[in-house]
Amino acid sequence: MLLLLGRTVPLSFVHRVTTCCPSSLSRPVFVSSVLIKLRTTTSASYSTVFVSAAGQNTGTMPERRPFVRLPTDVYPVNYGLCLKPDLIDFTFEGKLEALVEVTQATNQIVMNCADIDIITASFAPQGGEEINATGFNYQNEDEKVTLSFPSALQKGSGTLKIDFVGELNDKMKGFYRSKYTTAAGEIRYAAVTQFEATDARRAFPCWDEPAIKATFDITLIVPKDRVALSNMNVIDRKPYPEDENLVEVKFATTPIMSTYLVAFVIGEYDYVESQSSDGVTVRVYTPVGKAEQGKFALEVATKTLPFYNDYFSVPYPLPKIDLIAIADFAAGAMENWGLVTYRQALLIDPKNSCSSSRQWVALVVGHELAHQWFGNLVTMEWWTHLWLNEGFASWIEYLCVDHCFPEYDIWTQFVSADYTRALDLDALDSSHPIEVNVGHPSEVDEIFDAISYSKGASVIRMLHNYIGDEDFRKGMNAYLVKFQHKNASTEDLWDCLEQASGKPIAAVMGSWTKQMGFPIIVVDQEQQGDDRILKISQKKFCASGPHNGEECPNWMVPLSICTSEDPKCTKLKVLLDRPETTITLSGVSPDQWVKINPGTVGFYRIQYSSSMLESLLPGIRDLSLQPVDRLGLQNDLFSLSRAGMISTVEVLKLMEAFVNEPNYTVWSDLSCNLGVLSSLLSHTDFHEEIQEFIRDLFTPIGLELGWDSKPGEGHLDALLRGLVLGKLGKAGHKPTLEEARRRFKDHMEGKQVLPADLRSPVYLTVLKHGDSATLETMLKLHKQADMQEEKNRIERVLGAISAPDLIQKVLNFALSEEVRPQDTVSVIGGVAGSSKHGRKAAWKFVKDNWEELYSRYQGGFLISRLIKLTVDGFAIDKMAVEVKSFFESHPAPAAERTVQQCCENILLNAAWLKRDADDIHQYLLQRKAPPV
């Protein structure tokens, strides 16, 4: 599943939440998968006390709930499932005929069941008489039902029949309704599904655990003018005898699969179709009249399937794959086998979609199609191993996009979008290991986060680099062949990779997946003749400074080292398996620099001695360091400054060295970190001075790029232009503001339509420096927009408006009918990220409307995201106390860990401000002072 993990869709406008304001247009948004997996039940968490950077206890997690998995005395072999949804009354009727195996005599059957009423149930042993159940005992808290029978069901095969009814809910989980408007303006509803992690039980009684696999024969009874889709191809469609307006649609039998991957959709859709080079029928379903907007996703999917076929050396096992854009959808996307569901961000209009939207689609399609093998064909045994599913798909989506679109320079973007995001989160005391023992499935919620996705992807990238591509592919193939149609654990993959490579994979990877955090590698050097002697040590890196506890964890760290002789070529690889070591590099002259972690692949931060750092800095100005390493160096130093290990002034000086920088992703990361600093300094009386610094830094590249695309420019030039103009406009650069206003006026008057890539920066700029008339114009644009992408683009920047009364108007708009439920979060987050006043107003708004917001998102991942976007930017100790206190009296169990992390971030921000504000102020004043 793709989550939004603090990223909005599409990519270019999502930022590391701990560091960036949503409206600062500073980071490409990727859902590594997509932006995130979503869940919407309440969740219990660890019983742990977290202590903040400032030494304050930020709260205690609740005890875990007791949990018992389903008994194994009865298990399903095949589900015969017939569902008849009512799209007017929002109910559905269901009939289940499941072929089951009784492994030991029992007089009851325990299944998962939630929000469903069972009418009748019976069991017929093979060749025997039908036995009616005499009682249904619902355990609502555990989402289970126990069917009781008057006599024991004997060992052997039989058929379990259940008639039931349920509700097509409006909570974007289970079997739910999704609102859309027809071309004639009529409001109608589709019936769609979202089952991961534990919501298949809301559509039919089932054994809703990933290891209890079965085949499915699905039949849907639907209005004859609607499209009906499921995992497999249609094998029969005939009139429904009881109602001439309905048809009965029967689908082929699925392969053996887990319940969370079952899907069905009933609605009005058009489609485009193609065949992949290996013979699979691919369709992209779109709203009626928008089939053309499915063509880009279709192109990506038809390129992606053969890539994975070849990479895994295992053919795609189904005859077809459908991709469909759903109007109301909480996650970024969901990998249901053969029927992948997406937000409407899947739709690309050649004229009105921006470059970042195309990139988002490429990544998310790559992510979900990877799951067709890794997750669907071979499935995690239990949710403890979720990270492997998501981390792997979040890594290989980049490999796939790099293959299909090499011009995207996507691996550099990975470092900014996933790797640094994971480092930021994992440096907190309130982080968690990649691999978390999950008991009750409601605990799954808390691990659908940047650790499972982005840290998971980052350590798999490190592992791939350590093993080498050939052995990695060999091990992957062995894993998929050995466990196809079965379940596996993390250790099973390590075994296969270990056998393929001959390297100690389990030992190395255990240190990265079973303990939280990561090391900072401390490096010093001395020259001895033609040899460079490196002294290297590791210790745990903490956002509050170096780890000084007695029990200091160690990691098995694959280290790579390069020199200025060839910055792209690794001169030496070693495995650091102890706290410190000394390494000799021969043939390195005194004038050469030495760089650790070329390519920024190892998951750690680096602290160089001052002489080593000094020697690397010219590589930023003359661009001899690779872009990804220029980015990594800056990001490491920024992180060290936040942790109080170096002065923030040193980072500002370094940032000025990027004046010749041509690379989009390097600028994106710089922009993001400056957004963090700008947000921090909004709590001071010298906020304007940091805006001046930003204007000075971005003006040369802005002048070089100009406003209009030039012949021969590509994808990255378009992304860079949007980023730079948005940054200059927001910071109040007068020529940019004047030109943005002129172009916006022409756009509104129909004289010259704004190119899609310029819309976000222009909208942001005119709103930031606009009045009530500007806001009215923007709301009118939103209402008129036919494309969801344009609506989302406007929603994300509305919060930039400055006047307090207009900020309130935007917040009220967020909860109006004009905004789809899943998009309310980005409107409120945009307000919180735009200004000090916006942050306070957004927090008050969330508190005042908590019941409605909490009810709307049912305690799932969107509620976590809302909390993070709203409060992460505060920088006053007492705000951490206020936030903690509010959530003690308004519990949000699925967001417990998020609340802890936000409180910790607020205290870290406050400590940073106290420590460095005066020095930063002095530096910003002195750099503009005339020379004496």
Coordinates of C-alpha atoms in Angstrom, one line a residue, residues 432-906:
H432 CA 10.8 2.2 16.8
P433 CA 12.7 -0.7 15.2
I434 CA 11.9 -1.6 11.6
E435 CA 10.7 -5.0 12.8
V436 CA 8.0 -4.6 15.5
N437 CA 6.3 -7.5 17.1
V438 CA 2.7 -6.9 16.3
G439 CA 0.0 -8.7 18.4
H440 CA -3.4 -7.2 18.0
P441 CA -3.9 -6.2 14.3
S442 CA -5.0 -2.7 15.4
E443 CA -1.3 -2.2 16.4
V444 CA -0.5 -2.4 12.7
D445 CA -1.5 1.2 12.4
E446 CA 1.5 2.6 14.2
I447 CA 4.0 0.8 11.9
F448 CA 2.5 2.1 8.6
D449 CA 5.1 4.9 8.9
A450 CA 8.3 6.3 7.5
I451 CA 10.3 3.6 9.4
S452 CA 8.6 0.7 7.7
Y453 CA 8.5 2.4 4.3
S454 CA 11.5 4.8 4.0
K455 CA 14.0 3.3 6.5
G456 CA 12.9 -0.2 5.2
A457 CA 13.7 1.0 1.6
S458 CA 16.9 2.6 2.7
V459 CA 18.4 -0.5 4.4
I460 CA 17.3 -2.7 1.4
R461 CA 19.1 -0.2 -0.9
M462 CA 22.2 -0.6 1.4
L463 CA 21.8 -4.4 1.4
H464 CA 21.5 -4.5 -2.5
N465 CA 24.7 -2.4 -2.7
Y466 CA 26.5 -4.7 -0.2
I467 CA 25.5 -7.9 -2.0
G468 CA 25.7 -6.6 -5.6
D469 CA 22.8 -6.8 -8.2
E470 CA 23.6 -10.2 -9.6
D471 CA 23.6 -12.1 -6.3
F472 CA 20.6 -10.0 -5.0
R473 CA 18.5 -11.0 -8.0
K474 CA 19.5 -14.7 -7.6
G475 CA 18.5 -14.6 -4.0
M476 CA 15.2 -12.8 -4.8
N477 CA 14.3 -15.4 -7.4
A478 CA 15.1 -18.3 -5.0
Y479 CA 12.8 -16.6 -2.4
L480 CA 9.9 -16.1 -4.7
V481 CA 10.1 -19.6 -6.2
K482 CA 10.4 -21.3 -2.8
F483 CA 7.5 -19.4 -1.1
Q484 CA 5.2 -18.6 -4.0
H485 CA 1.5 -18.9 -3.0
K486 CA 2.7 -19.2 0.6
N487 CA 3.8 -17.0 3.5
A488 CA 7.3 -16.0 4.6
S489 CA 9.2 -14.1 7.3
T490 CA 12.1 -11.6 7.1
E491 CA 14.5 -14.5 8.1
D492 CA 13.4 -16.5 5.0
L493 CA 14.5 -13.7 2.7
W494 CA 17.8 -13.3 4.6
D495 CA 18.4 -17.1 4.2
C496 CA 17.9 -17.0 0.4
L497 CA 20.1 -13.9 0.0
E498 CA 22.8 -15.4 2.2
Q499 CA 22.9 -18.6 0.1
A500 CA 23.1 -16.6 -3.1
S501 CA 25.9 -14.2 -1.9
G502 CA 27.8 -16.2 0.7
K503 CA 27.7 -13.1 2.9
P504 CA 26.5 -12.9 6.6
I505 CA 23.2 -11.2 5.6
A506 CA 21.1 -12.2 8.7
A507 CA 23.8 -11.0 11.1
V508 CA 24.3 -7.7 9.2
M509 CA 20.6 -7.0 8.7
G510 CA 19.6 -8.0 12.2
S511 CA 21.5 -5.0 13.5
W512 CA 19.4 -2.7 11.2
T513 CA 15.9 -4.2 11.6
K514 CA 15.8 -5.4 15.2
Q515 CA 17.1 -2.3 17.0
M516 CA 15.9 1.3 16.4
G517 CA 18.1 4.1 15.4
F518 CA 21.3 4.2 13.4
P519 CA 25.0 5.2 13.9
I520 CA 26.9 8.4 13.4
I521 CA 30.3 7.5 11.9
V522 CA 33.0 9.7 13.3
V523 CA 36.1 10.0 11.0
D524 CA 39.6 11.5 11.4
Q525 CA 42.7 11.1 9.3
E526 CA 46.4 11.5 9.2
Q527 CA 48.9 11.3 6.3
Q528 CA 51.8 8.9 6.4
G529 CA 53.9 9.1 3.2
D530 CA 51.6 7.9 0.4
D531 CA 49.1 6.4 2.8
R532 CA 46.0 8.0 4.4
I533 CA 45.2 6.5 7.8
L534 CA 41.5 6.8 8.7
K535 CA 40.3 6.5 12.3
I536 CA 36.7 5.5 12.2
S537 CA 34.3 5.0 15.1
Q538 CA 30.5 4.5 15.4
K539 CA 28.0 5.6 18.1
K540 CA 24.2 5.9 18.1
F541 CA 23.0 9.2 16.6
C542 CA 20.3 11.0 18.5
A543 CA 18.4 14.1 17.5
S544 CA 19.3 15.6 20.9
G545 CA 23.0 15.0 20.4
P546 CA 25.4 12.0 20.7
H547 CA 24.2 9.0 22.6
N548 CA 25.9 9.0 26.0
G549 CA 24.2 6.0 27.7
E550 CA 26.2 3.1 29.1
E551 CA 24.6 0.6 26.8
C552 CA 25.6 2.0 23.4
P553 CA 24.2 -0.2 20.6
N554 CA 26.4 -1.2 17.6
W555 CA 25.6 -1.8 14.0
M556 CA 27.3 -3.9 11.3
V557 CA 28.0 -1.1 8.9
P558 CA 28.9 -1.7 5.3
L559 CA 31.4 1.2 4.7
S560 CA 32.5 2.5 1.3
I561 CA 35.3 5.0 0.8
C562 CA 36.2 7.0 -2.3
T563 CA 38.8 9.8 -3.0
S564 CA 38.9 12.8 -5.3
E565 CA 40.9 10.8 -7.8
D566 CA 37.6 9.2 -8.8
P567 CA 34.6 10.4 -6.7
K568 CA 32.2 7.9 -8.4
C569 CA 34.4 4.9 -7.8
T570 CA 34.6 3.1 -4.5
K571 CA 38.3 2.6 -3.6
L572 CA 37.6 0.4 -0.6
K573 CA 34.7 -1.5 1.0
V574 CA 34.8 -2.7 4.6
L575 CA 32.3 -4.1 7.1
L576 CA 32.5 -2.1 10.4
D577 CA 31.5 -4.7 13.0
R578 CA 32.9 -3.1 16.1
P579 CA 32.8 0.3 17.8
E580 CA 36.0 1.6 16.2
T581 CA 38.7 0.7 13.6
T582 CA 41.7 2.1 11.7
I583 CA 41.9 1.8 7.9
T584 CA 44.9 2.4 5.7
L585 CA 44.2 3.7 2.2
S586 CA 47.4 3.4 0.1
G587 CA 48.3 5.6 -2.8
V588 CA 46.4 8.7 -1.6
S589 CA 48.5 11.9 -1.9
P590 CA 48.2 14.7 0.6
D591 CA 46.2 17.0 -1.7
Q592 CA 43.4 14.4 -2.3
W593 CA 40.2 14.4 -0.3
V594 CA 38.7 11.2 1.1
K595 CA 34.9 10.7 1.3
I596 CA 33.0 8.1 3.3
N597 CA 29.7 6.7 1.9
P598 CA 29.9 7.7 -1.8
G599 CA 26.5 7.6 -3.4
T600 CA 25.0 8.2 0.1
V601 CA 23.9 4.6 0.3
G602 CA 24.8 3.6 3.9
F603 CA 22.1 4.4 6.4
Y604 CA 24.1 6.6 8.8
R605 CA 25.3 10.2 9.4
I606 CA 28.9 11.2 9.2
Q607 CA 30.9 13.6 11.3
Y608 CA 34.2 14.5 9.7
S609 CA 37.2 16.1 11.4
S610 CA 37.4 19.8 10.5
S611 CA 40.4 19.3 8.2
M612 CA 38.5 16.5 6.3
L613 CA 35.4 18.6 6.0
E614 CA 37.4 21.6 4.9
S615 CA 39.0 19.6 2.0
L616 CA 35.5 18.4 0.8
L617 CA 33.9 21.9 0.6
P618 CA 35.6 22.9 -2.7
G619 CA 33.9 19.7 -4.2
I620 CA 30.6 21.5 -3.6
R621 CA 31.6 24.7 -5.4
D622 CA 33.3 23.1 -8.4
L623 CA 30.7 20.2 -8.5
S624 CA 33.4 17.5 -8.5
L625 CA 31.4 15.7 -5.7
Q626 CA 28.4 13.8 -7.1
P627 CA 25.1 15.5 -6.7
V628 CA 23.9 12.9 -4.2
D629 CA 27.0 13.4 -2.1
R630 CA 26.7 17.2 -2.2
L631 CA 23.2 16.7 -0.9
G632 CA 24.2 14.2 1.7
L633 CA 27.0 16.4 3.1
Q634 CA 24.7 19.3 3.5
N635 CA 22.0 17.2 5.0
D636 CA 24.3 15.6 7.5
L637 CA 25.6 19.0 8.7
F638 CA 22.1 20.4 9.0
S639 CA 21.1 17.4 11.1
L640 CA 24.3 17.8 13.3
S641 CA 23.3 21.5 13.9
R642 CA 19.8 20.6 15.0
A643 CA 21.4 18.1 17.4
G644 CA 23.6 20.8 18.8
M645 CA 26.8 19.1 17.6
I646 CA 27.8 22.0 15.4
S647 CA 26.6 25.6 15.1
T648 CA 23.8 26.4 12.7
V649 CA 25.9 29.3 11.4
E650 CA 28.4 26.7 10.0
V651 CA 25.5 25.2 7.9
L652 CA 24.4 28.6 6.7
K653 CA 28.0 29.3 5.5
L654 CA 28.0 25.9 3.7
M655 CA 24.7 26.7 2.1
E656 CA 26.2 29.8 0.5
A657 CA 28.7 27.5 -1.3
F658 CA 25.8 26.0 -3.3
V659 CA 25.6 29.2 -5.5
N660 CA 26.7 27.2 -8.7
E661 CA 24.4 24.2 -7.9
P662 CA 22.5 23.0 -11.0
N663 CA 20.8 19.9 -9.6
Y664 CA 17.1 19.9 -8.8
T665 CA 17.2 17.4 -6.0
V666 CA 20.2 19.1 -4.2
W667 CA 18.2 22.4 -4.4
S668 CA 15.1 20.6 -3.2
D669 CA 16.8 19.3 -0.1
L670 CA 18.4 22.7 0.6
S671 CA 15.0 24.3 0.2
C672 CA 13.5 21.8 2.6
N673 CA 16.1 22.5 5.3
L674 CA 15.8 26.2 4.8
G675 CA 12.0 25.8 5.2
V676 CA 12.7 24.1 8.6
L677 CA 14.9 27.0 9.6
S678 CA 12.5 29.6 8.4
S679 CA 9.7 27.8 10.4
L680 CA 12.0 27.8 13.5
L681 CA 12.9 31.4 13.2
S682 CA 9.3 32.5 12.8
H683 CA 9.3 32.3 16.6
T684 CA 11.9 35.2 16.7
D685 CA 11.8 38.9 15.7
F686 CA 14.3 38.4 12.9
H687 CA 12.2 36.1 10.6
E688 CA 12.7 38.7 7.8
E689 CA 16.5 38.2 7.9
I690 CA 16.2 34.5 7.0
Q691 CA 13.8 35.4 4.2
E692 CA 16.5 37.8 2.8
F693 CA 19.1 34.9 3.1
I694 CA 16.8 32.7 1.1
R695 CA 16.2 35.4 -1.5
D696 CA 20.0 35.9 -1.9
L697 CA 20.7 32.2 -2.2
F698 CA 17.9 31.5 -4.8
T699 CA 18.1 34.6 -6.9
P700 CA 21.0 33.6 -9.2
I701 CA 19.5 30.2 -10.1
G702 CA 16.1 31.9 -10.5
L703 CA 17.6 34.4 -13.0
E704 CA 19.4 31.7 -14.8
L705 CA 16.2 29.6 -15.2
G706 CA 13.8 32.4 -15.9
W707 CA 10.0 31.8 -16.1
D708 CA 9.6 30.0 -19.4
S709 CA 10.9 26.6 -20.5
K710 CA 13.6 26.6 -23.1
P711 CA 14.1 24.2 -26.0
G712 CA 15.9 21.0 -24.9
E713 CA 14.8 21.2 -21.3
G714 CA 13.5 18.2 -19.5
H715 CA 11.6 16.9 -16.5
L716 CA 14.1 18.0 -13.9
D717 CA 14.4 21.6 -15.3
A718 CA 10.6 21.9 -15.0
L719 CA 10.7 20.7 -11.3
L720 CA 13.6 23.0 -10.5
R721 CA 11.9 26.1 -12.0
G722 CA 8.8 25.4 -10.0
L723 CA 10.8 24.9 -6.8
V724 CA 12.9 28.0 -7.2
L725 CA 10.1 30.4 -8.2
G726 CA 7.9 29.1 -5.4
K727 CA 10.8 29.7 -2.9
L728 CA 11.5 33.2 -4.2
G729 CA 7.8 34.1 -4.3
K730 CA 7.1 32.9 -0.8
A731 CA 10.2 34.7 0.5
G732 CA 8.9 38.0 -0.9
H733 CA 11.4 38.5 -3.9
K734 CA 9.8 41.5 -5.5
P735 CA 10.5 40.8 -9.2
T736 CA 9.1 37.2 -8.7
L737 CA 6.0 38.5 -6.9
E738 CA 5.3 41.1 -9.6
E739 CA 5.7 38.6 -12.4
A740 CA 3.6 36.0 -10.6
R741 CA 0.8 38.5 -10.2
R742 CA 1.0 39.5 -13.8
R743 CA 0.8 35.9 -15.0
F744 CA -2.0 35.0 -12.6
K745 CA -4.0 37.9 -13.9
D746 CA -3.5 36.8 -17.5
H747 CA -4.4 33.2 -16.5
M748 CA -7.7 34.3 -14.8
E749 CA -8.6 36.6 -17.7
G750 CA -8.0 33.8 -20.2
K751 CA -5.2 35.7 -22.0
Q752 CA -2.5 33.2 -21.3
V753 CA -3.1 29.9 -19.5
L754 CA -0.4 29.1 -16.9
P755 CA 1.6 26.0 -17.7
A756 CA 0.9 23.2 -15.2
D757 CA 4.4 23.3 -13.8
L758 CA 4.1 27.0 -12.9
R759 CA 0.7 26.9 -11.3
S760 CA 1.7 25.9 -7.7
P761 CA 4.5 28.5 -7.4
V762 CA 2.3 31.3 -8.9
Y763 CA -0.7 30.3 -6.8
L764 CA 1.5 30.2 -3.6
T765 CA 3.1 33.5 -4.3
V766 CA 0.0 35.5 -5.0
L767 CA -1.8 34.0 -2.0
K768 CA 1.2 34.6 0.4
H769 CA 1.1 38.3 -0.5
G770 CA -2.6 38.5 -1.3
D771 CA -5.9 39.8 0.2
S772 CA -9.5 38.6 0.4
A773 CA -10.0 39.2 -3.3
T774 CA -7.1 36.9 -4.1
L775 CA -8.5 34.2 -1.8
E776 CA -12.0 34.5 -3.4
T777 CA -10.5 34.2 -6.9
M778 CA -8.6 31.0 -5.8
L779 CA -11.7 29.5 -4.2
K780 CA -13.6 30.2 -7.4
L781 CA -10.8 28.5 -9.4
H782 CA -11.1 25.5 -7.1
K783 CA -14.8 25.2 -7.6
Q784 CA -14.5 25.4 -11.4
A785 CA -11.6 22.9 -11.6
D786 CA -12.6 19.7 -13.4
M787 CA -9.4 17.8 -12.5
Q788 CA -8.8 16.6 -9.0
E789 CA -5.1 17.4 -9.4
E790 CA -5.9 21.1 -9.9
K791 CA -8.2 21.0 -6.8
N792 CA -5.5 19.4 -4.7
R793 CA -2.9 21.9 -6.0
I794 CA -5.0 24.8 -4.8
E795 CA -5.9 23.1 -1.5
R796 CA -2.3 22.7 -0.6
V797 CA -1.4 26.4 -1.0
L798 CA -4.5 28.1 0.4
G799 CA -2.9 28.2 3.8
A800 CA -0.3 30.6 2.6
I801 CA -2.8 33.5 2.9
S802 CA -1.6 35.9 5.7
A803 CA -4.5 37.8 7.2
P804 CA -5.9 36.1 10.4
D805 CA -9.6 36.3 9.3
L806 CA -8.7 34.8 5.9
I807 CA -6.7 32.0 7.6
Q808 CA -9.9 31.2 9.5
K809 CA -11.9 31.1 6.3
V810 CA -9.4 28.6 4.8
L811 CA -9.7 26.4 7.9
N812 CA -13.5 26.4 7.6
F813 CA -13.2 25.6 3.9
A814 CA -11.2 22.5 4.8
L815 CA -14.2 20.9 6.5
S816 CA -16.7 22.0 3.8
E817 CA -18.3 19.8 1.2
E818 CA -16.0 21.4 -1.4
V819 CA -13.0 19.3 -0.1
R820 CA -12.9 15.6 -0.3
P821 CA -12.5 14.0 3.2
Q822 CA -9.0 12.7 2.6
D823 CA -7.8 16.1 1.4
T824 CA -9.0 18.1 4.5
V825 CA -5.7 17.1 6.1
S826 CA -3.5 18.9 3.5
V827 CA -5.6 22.1 3.7
I828 CA -5.2 22.3 7.5
G829 CA -1.5 21.2 7.2
G830 CA -0.9 24.0 4.7
V831 CA -2.2 26.6 7.1
A832 CA -0.1 25.2 9.9
G833 CA 3.1 25.2 7.8
S834 CA 2.8 28.7 6.4
S835 CA 3.2 31.1 9.3
K836 CA 3.4 31.4 13.1
H837 CA -0.2 32.7 13.2
G838 CA -1.3 29.9 10.9
R839 CA 0.2 27.3 13.1
K840 CA -1.6 28.6 16.2
A841 CA -4.9 28.9 14.3
A842 CA -4.6 25.4 12.8
W843 CA -4.0 23.9 16.2
K844 CA -6.9 25.7 17.7
F845 CA -9.1 24.6 14.8
V846 CA -8.1 21.0 15.2
K847 CA -8.9 21.1 18.9
D848 CA -12.2 22.8 18.4
N849 CA -13.3 20.3 15.7
W850 CA -11.6 17.3 17.1
E851 CA -14.7 15.1 17.4
E852 CA -15.7 15.6 13.8
L853 CA -12.1 15.0 12.6
Y854 CA -11.6 12.0 14.7
S855 CA -14.9 10.5 13.7
R856 CA -14.1 11.1 10.0
Y857 CA -10.8 9.3 10.0
Q858 CA -11.6 6.6 12.6
G859 CA -8.3 6.9 14.3
G860 CA -6.3 5.8 11.3
F861 CA -3.2 7.0 9.5
L862 CA -4.8 10.3 8.3
I863 CA -5.3 11.3 11.9
S864 CA -1.6 10.8 12.6
R865 CA -0.7 12.9 9.6
L866 CA -3.1 15.6 10.7
I867 CA -1.5 15.8 14.1
K868 CA 2.0 15.8 12.8
L869 CA 1.3 18.6 10.2
T870 CA -0.5 20.7 12.8
V871 CA 1.9 20.7 15.8
D872 CA 5.3 19.6 14.7
G873 CA 6.5 23.2 14.0
F874 CA 6.0 24.6 17.5
A875 CA 9.2 25.6 19.3
I876 CA 8.1 26.4 22.9
D877 CA 8.4 23.9 25.7
K878 CA 5.0 24.6 27.1
M879 CA 3.4 23.6 23.7
A880 CA 4.7 20.1 24.1
V881 CA 2.9 20.0 27.5
E882 CA -0.2 21.4 25.9
V883 CA -0.2 18.9 23.1
K884 CA 0.5 16.0 25.4
S885 CA -2.3 17.1 27.8
F886 CA -4.8 17.5 24.9
F887 CA -4.3 13.9 23.7
E888 CA -4.4 12.5 27.2
S889 CA -8.0 13.8 27.5
H890 CA -8.8 13.1 23.8
P891 CA -7.2 9.7 23.1
A892 CA -6.2 8.8 19.6
P893 CA -4.7 5.3 20.1
A894 CA -3.5 4.9 16.5
A895 CA -1.6 8.2 16.7
E896 CA 0.0 7.6 20.2
R897 CA 3.5 7.3 18.7
T898 CA 2.9 10.3 16.5
V899 CA 1.9 12.4 19.5
Q900 CA 5.1 11.3 21.3
Q901 CA 7.2 12.2 18.2
C902 CA 5.6 15.6 17.9
C903 CA 6.2 16.4 21.6
E904 CA 9.8 15.4 21.2
N905 CA 10.2 17.5 18.1
I906 CA 8.7 20.6 19.8

